[in-house]
Amino acid sequence: MDAEDARSHLEAERDRLSGVRAGFDDEGLDSSETDSVGELSSIDQHPADLGTETFEREKDVSIIEQVEAELADVEHALQRLDEGTYGVCEACGKPIGDARLDAMPAARLCLDDQARAERQARFGE
Ligand SMILES: [Zn+2]
């Protein structure tokens, strides 16, 4: 893959992810919302509503965590582009492949090593 193509891909992805994260910030995952949950629980009239709100918040937080992890991967890939190591598997040193980089511009591992890493994450080493 052409380095400049990869860079524009990654920068577009970074902008998109930043936008997603900013969108969540606008919805106000901040202390004022925590306060309102605190009030609800002290009144304790609507336990079902409180449960739903807690669930929604946990979902939002996990989405933000995922977005931030993806952003970190994109930043990492841009750094590797600068260093000239972009597109090479970090585990085995072989090319990751254009098709995979097209689909996942921030990929750090080739397909084989990605599958191995996911198996290890699931079952432990
Ligand atoms: Zn590999």
Coordinates of N, CA, C and O and ligand atoms in Angstrom, one line a residue:
M1 N 0.8 -1.2 0.0 CA 0.0 0.0 0.0 C 0.9 1.2 0.0 O 1.9 1.3 0.6
D2 N 0.4 2.2 -0.7 CA 1.1 3.5 -0.8 C 1.1 4.2 0.6 O 0.0 4.3 1.2
A3 N 2.2 4.7 1.0 CA 2.3 5.3 2.4 C 1.3 6.5 2.5 O 0.7 6.7 3.6
E4 N 1.2 7.3 1.5 CA 0.4 8.5 1.6 C -1.1 8.1 1.6 O -1.9 8.7 2.3
D5 N -1.5 7.0 0.8 CA -2.8 6.5 0.9 C -3.1 6.1 2.3 O -4.2 6.3 2.9
A6 N -2.2 5.3 2.9 CA -2.3 4.8 4.2 C -2.5 5.9 5.2 O -3.4 5.9 6.1
R7 N -1.7 7.0 5.0 CA -1.8 8.1 6.0 C -3.2 8.8 5.9 O -3.8 9.1 6.9
S8 N -3.6 9.0 4.7 CA -4.9 9.7 4.6 C -6.1 8.9 5.1 O -7.0 9.3 5.7
H9 N -5.9 7.5 4.9 CA -6.9 6.6 5.5 C -6.9 6.7 7.0 O -7.9 6.8 7.6
L10 N -5.7 6.7 7.6 CA -5.6 6.7 9.0 C -6.0 8.1 9.6 O -6.7 8.1 10.7
E11 N -5.7 9.1 8.9 CA -6.1 10.4 9.4 C -7.6 10.6 9.3 O -8.3 11.2 10.3
A12 N -8.3 10.0 8.3 CA -9.7 10.1 8.2 C -10.3 9.3 9.3 O -11.3 9.7 10.0
E13 N -9.7 8.1 9.6 CA -10.2 7.3 10.7 C -10.0 8.0 12.1 O -10.9 7.9 12.9
R14 N -8.9 8.7 12.2 CA -8.7 9.4 13.5 C -9.7 10.5 13.7 O -10.3 10.6 14.8
D15 N -10.0 11.2 12.6 CA -11.1 12.3 12.7 C -12.4 11.7 13.0 O -13.2 12.2 13.8
R16 N -12.7 10.5 12.4 CA -14.0 9.9 12.6 C -14.1 9.5 14.1 O -15.1 9.8 14.8
L17 N -13.1 8.8 14.6 CA -13.1 8.4 16.0 C -13.2 9.5 17.0 O -13.9 9.5 18.0
S18 N -12.4 10.6 16.7 CA -12.4 11.8 17.5 C -13.8 12.3 17.6 O -14.3 12.8 18.6
G19 N -14.5 12.3 16.4 CA -15.9 12.9 16.4 C -16.8 12.0 17.2 O -17.7 12.5 17.9
V20 N -16.7 10.7 17.1 CA -17.5 9.8 17.9 C -17.3 10.1 19.4 O -18.3 10.2 20.2
R21 N -16.0 10.2 19.8 CA -15.7 10.5 21.2 C -16.3 11.8 21.6 O -16.9 11.9 22.7
A22 N -16.2 12.8 20.8 CA -16.7 14.2 21.1 C -18.2 14.1 21.3 O -18.8 14.8 22.1
G23 N -18.9 13.3 20.4 CA -20.3 13.2 20.5 C -20.7 12.7 21.9 O -21.7 13.1 22.5
F24 N -20.0 11.7 22.4 CA -20.3 11.2 23.8 C -20.0 12.2 24.8 O -20.7 12.4 25.8
D25 N -19.0 13.0 24.6 CA -18.7 14.1 25.6 C -19.8 15.1 25.7 O -20.2 15.5 26.7
D26 N -20.4 15.4 24.5 CA -21.5 16.3 24.4 C -22.7 15.8 25.2 O -23.5 16.6 25.8
E27 N -22.9 14.5 25.2 CA -24.1 14.0 26.0 C -23.9 14.1 27.5 O -24.8 13.9 28.2
G28 N -22.7 14.5 27.9 CA -22.5 14.8 29.3 C -22.3 13.6 30.2 O -23.1 13.4 31.1
L29 N -21.3 12.8 29.9 CA -20.9 11.7 30.9 C -20.1 12.4 31.9 O -18.9 12.2 32.0
D30 N -20.7 13.2 32.8 CA -19.9 14.0 33.7 C -20.5 13.9 35.1 O -21.4 13.2 35.3
S31 N -20.0 14.7 36.0 CA -20.4 14.6 37.4 C -21.9 15.0 37.6 O -22.5 14.4 38.4
S32 N -22.4 15.9 36.7 CA -23.8 16.3 36.9 C -24.8 15.1 36.7 O -25.7 14.9 37.4
E33 N -24.4 14.2 35.8 CA -25.2 13.0 35.6 C -25.1 12.0 36.7 O -26.0 11.4 37.2
T34 N -23.9 11.9 37.2 CA -23.7 11.1 38.4 C -24.5 11.6 39.6 O -25.1 10.8 40.3
D35 N -24.6 12.9 39.7 CA -25.4 13.5 40.8 C -26.9 13.1 40.6 O -27.5 12.7 41.6
S36 N -27.4 13.1 39.4 CA -28.8 12.8 39.2 C -29.1 11.4 39.5 O -30.1 11.0 40.1
V37 N -28.1 10.5 39.2 CA -28.3 9.1 39.6 C -28.3 8.9 41.1 O -29.1 8.2 41.7
G38 N -27.4 9.7 41.7 CA -27.4 9.7 43.2 C -28.7 10.1 43.8 O -29.2 9.4 44.8
E39 N -29.3 11.1 43.3 CA -30.6 11.6 43.8 C -31.7 10.5 43.6 O -32.4 10.2 44.5
L40 N -31.7 9.9 42.4 CA -32.7 8.9 42.2 C -32.5 7.7 43.2 O -33.5 7.3 43.8
S41 N -31.3 7.3 43.4 CA -31.1 6.2 44.3 C -31.5 6.5 45.8 O -32.0 5.6 46.5
S42 N -31.3 7.8 46.2 CA -31.6 8.1 47.5 C -33.2 8.2 47.7 O -33.7 7.9 48.8
I43 N -33.9 8.6 46.7 CA -35.3 8.6 46.7 C -35.9 7.2 46.6 O -36.8 6.8 47.3
D44 N -35.2 6.4 45.7 CA -35.5 5.0 45.6 C -36.9 4.7 45.2 O -37.6 3.8 45.7
Q45 N -37.5 5.5 44.3 CA -38.8 5.3 43.8 C -38.9 4.5 42.5 O -39.9 3.9 42.2
H46 N -37.9 4.6 41.7 CA -37.9 4.0 40.4 C -36.7 3.1 40.2 O -35.8 3.5 39.4
P47 N -36.6 2.0 40.9 CA -35.5 1.2 40.8 C -35.3 0.7 39.3 O -34.1 0.5 38.9
A48 N -36.3 0.5 38.6 CA -36.2 0.0 37.2 C -35.5 1.1 36.3 O -34.6 0.8 35.5
D49 N -36.0 2.3 36.5 CA -35.4 3.4 35.7 C -33.9 3.5 36.0 O -33.1 3.7 35.2
L50 N -33.6 3.4 37.3 CA -32.2 3.6 37.7 C -31.4 2.5 37.1 O -30.3 2.7 36.6
G51 N -31.9 1.2 37.1 CA -31.2 0.1 36.5 C -30.9 0.4 35.0 O -29.8 0.2 34.5
T52 N -31.9 0.9 34.3 CA -31.8 1.2 32.9 C -30.7 2.3 32.7 O -29.8 2.1 31.8
E53 N -30.8 3.3 33.5 CA -29.8 4.4 33.3 C -28.4 3.9 33.6 O -27.5 4.2 32.9
T54 N -28.2 3.1 34.6 CA -26.9 2.5 34.9 C -26.4 1.7 33.7 O -25.3 1.8 33.3
F55 N -27.3 0.9 33.2 CA -26.9 0.0 32.1 C -26.5 0.9 30.9 O -25.5 0.6 30.3
E56 N -27.3 1.9 30.6 CA -27.0 2.8 29.4 C -25.6 3.5 29.6 O -24.8 3.6 28.7
R57 N -25.3 3.9 30.9 CA -24.1 4.5 31.1 C -22.9 3.6 31.0 O -21.9 3.9 30.4
E58 N -23.1 2.3 31.4 CA -22.0 1.3 31.3 C -21.8 1.0 29.8 O -20.6 0.9 29.4
K59 N -22.9 1.0 29.0 CA -22.7 0.8 27.6 C -21.9 1.9 27.0 O -21.0 1.7 26.2
D60 N -22.3 3.2 27.3 CA -21.6 4.3 26.8 C -20.1 4.3 27.1 O -19.3 4.5 26.3
V61 N -19.9 3.9 28.4 CA -18.5 3.9 28.8 C -17.7 2.9 28.1 O -16.5 3.1 27.7
S62 N -18.3 1.7 27.9 CA -17.5 0.7 27.2 C -17.3 1.1 25.7 O -16.3 0.7 25.1
I63 N -18.3 1.8 25.1 CA -18.1 2.3 23.7 C -17.0 3.3 23.7 O -16.1 3.2 22.8
I64 N -16.9 4.2 24.7 CA -15.9 5.2 24.7 C -14.5 4.5 24.9 O -13.5 4.8 24.2
E65 N -14.5 3.5 25.7 CA -13.2 2.8 25.9 C -12.7 2.1 24.6 O -11.6 2.1 24.3
Q66 N -13.7 1.6 23.9 CA -13.4 0.9 22.6 C -12.9 2.0 21.6 O -11.9 1.8 20.9
V67 N -13.6 3.1 21.6 CA -13.2 4.2 20.6 C -11.8 4.7 21.0 O -11.0 4.9 20.1
E68 N -11.5 4.8 22.3 CA -10.2 5.3 22.7 C -9.1 4.3 22.3 O -8.0 4.6 22.0
A69 N -9.4 3.0 22.5 CA -8.5 2.0 22.1 C -8.2 2.0 20.6 O -7.0 1.9 20.2
E70 N -9.3 2.2 19.8 CA -9.1 2.3 18.4 C -8.3 3.5 18.0 O -7.4 3.5 17.1
L71 N -8.6 4.6 18.7 CA -7.8 5.9 18.4 C -6.3 5.6 18.7 O -5.4 6.1 18.0
A72 N -6.0 4.9 19.8 CA -4.6 4.7 20.2 C -4.0 3.8 19.1 O -2.8 4.1 18.8
D73 N -4.7 2.9 18.6 CA -4.2 2.0 17.5 C -3.9 2.9 16.3 O -2.9 2.7 15.6
V74 N -4.8 3.8 15.9 CA -4.6 4.7 14.8 C -3.4 5.6 15.0 O -2.5 5.7 14.1
E75 N -3.2 6.1 16.2 CA -2.1 7.0 16.5 C -0.8 6.1 16.3 O 0.2 6.6 15.8
H76 N -0.9 4.9 16.8 CA 0.3 4.0 16.8 C 0.7 3.7 15.3 O 1.8 3.7 15.0
A77 N -0.4 3.5 14.5 CA -0.1 3.2 13.1 C 0.5 4.4 12.4 O 1.4 4.2 11.6
L78 N 0.0 5.6 12.7 CA 0.6 6.8 12.1 C 2.1 7.0 12.5 O 2.9 7.3 11.7
Q79 N 2.4 6.6 13.7 CA 3.8 6.7 14.2 C 4.6 5.6 13.5 O 5.8 5.9 13.1
R80 N 4.1 4.4 13.3 CA 4.8 3.4 12.5 C 5.0 3.9 11.1 O 6.0 3.5 10.5
L81 N 4.1 4.6 10.5 CA 4.2 5.1 9.2 C 5.4 6.1 9.1 O 6.2 6.0 8.2
D82 N 5.5 6.9 10.2 CA 6.7 7.8 10.2 C 8.0 7.1 10.3 O 9.0 7.5 9.8
E83 N 7.9 6.0 11.1 CA 9.2 5.2 11.3 C 9.5 4.3 10.1 O 10.5 3.6 10.1
G84 N 8.5 4.1 9.2 CA 8.8 3.2 8.1 C 8.5 1.8 8.4 O 8.9 0.9 7.6
T85 N 7.8 1.5 9.5 CA 7.5 0.1 9.8 C 6.0 -0.2 9.6 O 5.6 -1.3 10.0
Y86 N 5.3 0.7 9.0 CA 3.9 0.5 8.8 C 3.6 -0.7 7.9 O 4.3 -0.8 6.9
G87 N 2.6 -1.5 8.2 CA 2.2 -2.6 7.3 C 2.9 -3.9 7.5 O 2.7 -4.8 6.8
V88 N 3.8 -3.9 8.6 CA 4.6 -5.1 8.9 C 4.0 -5.6 10.2 O 3.8 -4.9 11.2
C89 N 3.8 -6.9 10.3 CA 3.2 -7.5 11.5 C 4.2 -7.3 12.7 O 5.4 -7.6 12.5
E90 N 3.7 -6.9 13.8 CA 4.5 -6.7 14.9 C 5.0 -7.9 15.6 O 5.9 -7.9 16.4
A91 N 4.3 -9.0 15.3 CA 4.7 -10.3 15.9 C 5.7 -11.1 15.1 O 6.7 -11.5 15.6
C92 N 5.5 -11.2 13.8 CA 6.3 -12.1 13.0 C 7.1 -11.3 11.9 O 8.0 -11.9 11.3
G93 N 6.8 -10.0 11.8 CA 7.7 -9.2 10.9 C 7.3 -9.4 9.4 O 8.0 -8.8 8.5
K94 N 6.3 -10.1 9.1 CA 5.9 -10.3 7.7 C 4.9 -9.2 7.3 O 4.3 -8.6 8.2
P95 N 4.7 -8.9 6.0 CA 3.8 -7.9 5.6 C 2.3 -8.3 6.0 O 2.0 -9.5 5.9
I96 N 1.6 -7.3 6.5 CA 0.2 -7.6 6.9 C -0.7 -7.9 5.7 O -1.6 -8.6 5.8
G97 N -0.4 -7.2 4.6 CA -1.2 -7.4 3.4 C -2.1 -6.2 3.1 O -2.8 -5.7 4.0
D98 N -2.2 -5.9 1.8 CA -3.0 -4.7 1.5 C -4.5 -4.8 1.7 O -5.1 -3.9 2.1
A99 N -5.0 -6.0 1.5 CA -6.4 -6.2 1.6 C -6.8 -6.0 3.1 O -7.8 -5.3 3.4
R100 N -6.0 -6.5 4.0 CA -6.3 -6.4 5.4 C -6.1 -4.9 5.9 O -6.9 -4.4 6.6
L101 N -5.1 -4.3 5.4 CA -4.8 -2.9 5.7 C -5.9 -2.0 5.2 O -6.2 -0.9 5.7
D102 N -6.5 -2.4 4.0 CA -7.6 -1.6 3.4 C -8.8 -1.6 4.4 O -9.4 -0.6 4.6
A103 N -9.1 -2.8 4.9 CA -10.2 -3.0 5.8 C -9.9 -2.5 7.2 O -10.8 -1.9 7.8
M104 N -8.7 -2.6 7.6 CA -8.3 -2.2 9.0 C -7.0 -1.5 8.9 O -5.9 -2.1 9.2
P105 N -7.0 -0.2 8.6 CA -5.8 0.6 8.4 C -4.9 0.6 9.6 O -3.7 0.8 9.5
A106 N -5.5 0.4 10.8 CA -4.6 0.4 12.0 C -4.2 -1.0 12.5 O -3.7 -1.1 13.6
A107 N -4.4 -2.0 11.7 CA -4.0 -3.3 12.1 C -2.5 -3.4 12.5 O -1.7 -2.8 11.8
R108 N -2.2 -4.1 13.6 CA -0.8 -4.2 14.1 C -0.3 -5.6 13.8 O 0.9 -5.8 13.8
L109 N -1.2 -6.5 13.5 CA -0.8 -7.9 13.4 C -1.3 -8.5 12.1 O -2.4 -8.1 11.6
C110 N -0.6 -9.5 11.5 CA -1.2 -10.2 10.4 C -2.3 -11.1 10.8 O -2.5 -11.2 12.0
L111 N -3.1 -11.6 9.9 CA -4.3 -12.3 10.2 C -4.0 -13.5 11.2 O -4.7 -13.7 12.1
D112 N -2.9 -14.2 10.9 CA -2.5 -15.4 11.7 C -2.2 -15.0 13.1 O -2.7 -15.6 14.1
D113 N -1.4 -13.9 13.3 CA -1.1 -13.5 14.6 C -2.2 -12.9 15.4 O -2.3 -13.0 16.6
Q114 N -3.1 -12.2 14.6 CA -4.3 -11.6 15.2 C -5.2 -12.7 15.8 O -5.6 -12.7 16.9
A115 N -5.4 -13.8 15.0 CA -6.2 -14.9 15.5 C -5.5 -15.6 16.7 O -6.2 -15.9 17.7
R116 N -4.2 -15.7 16.7 CA -3.5 -16.3 17.8 C -3.7 -15.4 19.1 O -4.0 -15.9 20.2
A117 N -3.5 -14.1 18.9 CA -3.7 -13.2 20.0 C -5.1 -13.2 20.6 O -5.3 -13.2 21.8
E118 N -6.1 -13.4 19.7 CA -7.5 -13.4 20.2 C -7.7 -14.7 21.0 O -8.4 -14.7 22.0
R119 N -7.1 -15.8 20.5 CA -7.3 -17.1 21.2 C -6.7 -17.0 22.6 O -7.2 -17.4 23.6
Q120 N -5.5 -16.3 22.6 CA -4.8 -16.2 23.9 C -5.6 -15.3 24.9 O -5.6 -15.6 26.1
A121 N -6.2 -14.3 24.3 CA -7.0 -13.4 25.2 C -8.2 -14.1 25.8 O -8.6 -13.9 26.9
R122 N -8.7 -15.0 25.0 CA -9.9 -15.7 25.4 C -9.6 -16.8 26.4 O -10.3 -17.0 27.4
F123 N -8.6 -17.6 26.1 CA -8.3 -18.8 26.9 C -7.1 -18.6 27.9 O -6.8 -19.5 28.6
G124 N -6.4 -17.5 27.8 CA -5.2 -17.4 28.6 C -4.1 -18.1 27.9 O -4.3 -18.9 27.0
E125 N -2.8 -17.8 28.4 CA -1.7 -18.5 27.7 C -1.3 -19.8 28.3 O -1.5 -20.0 29.5
Ligands
ZN1 ZN 2.3 -12.1 11.9

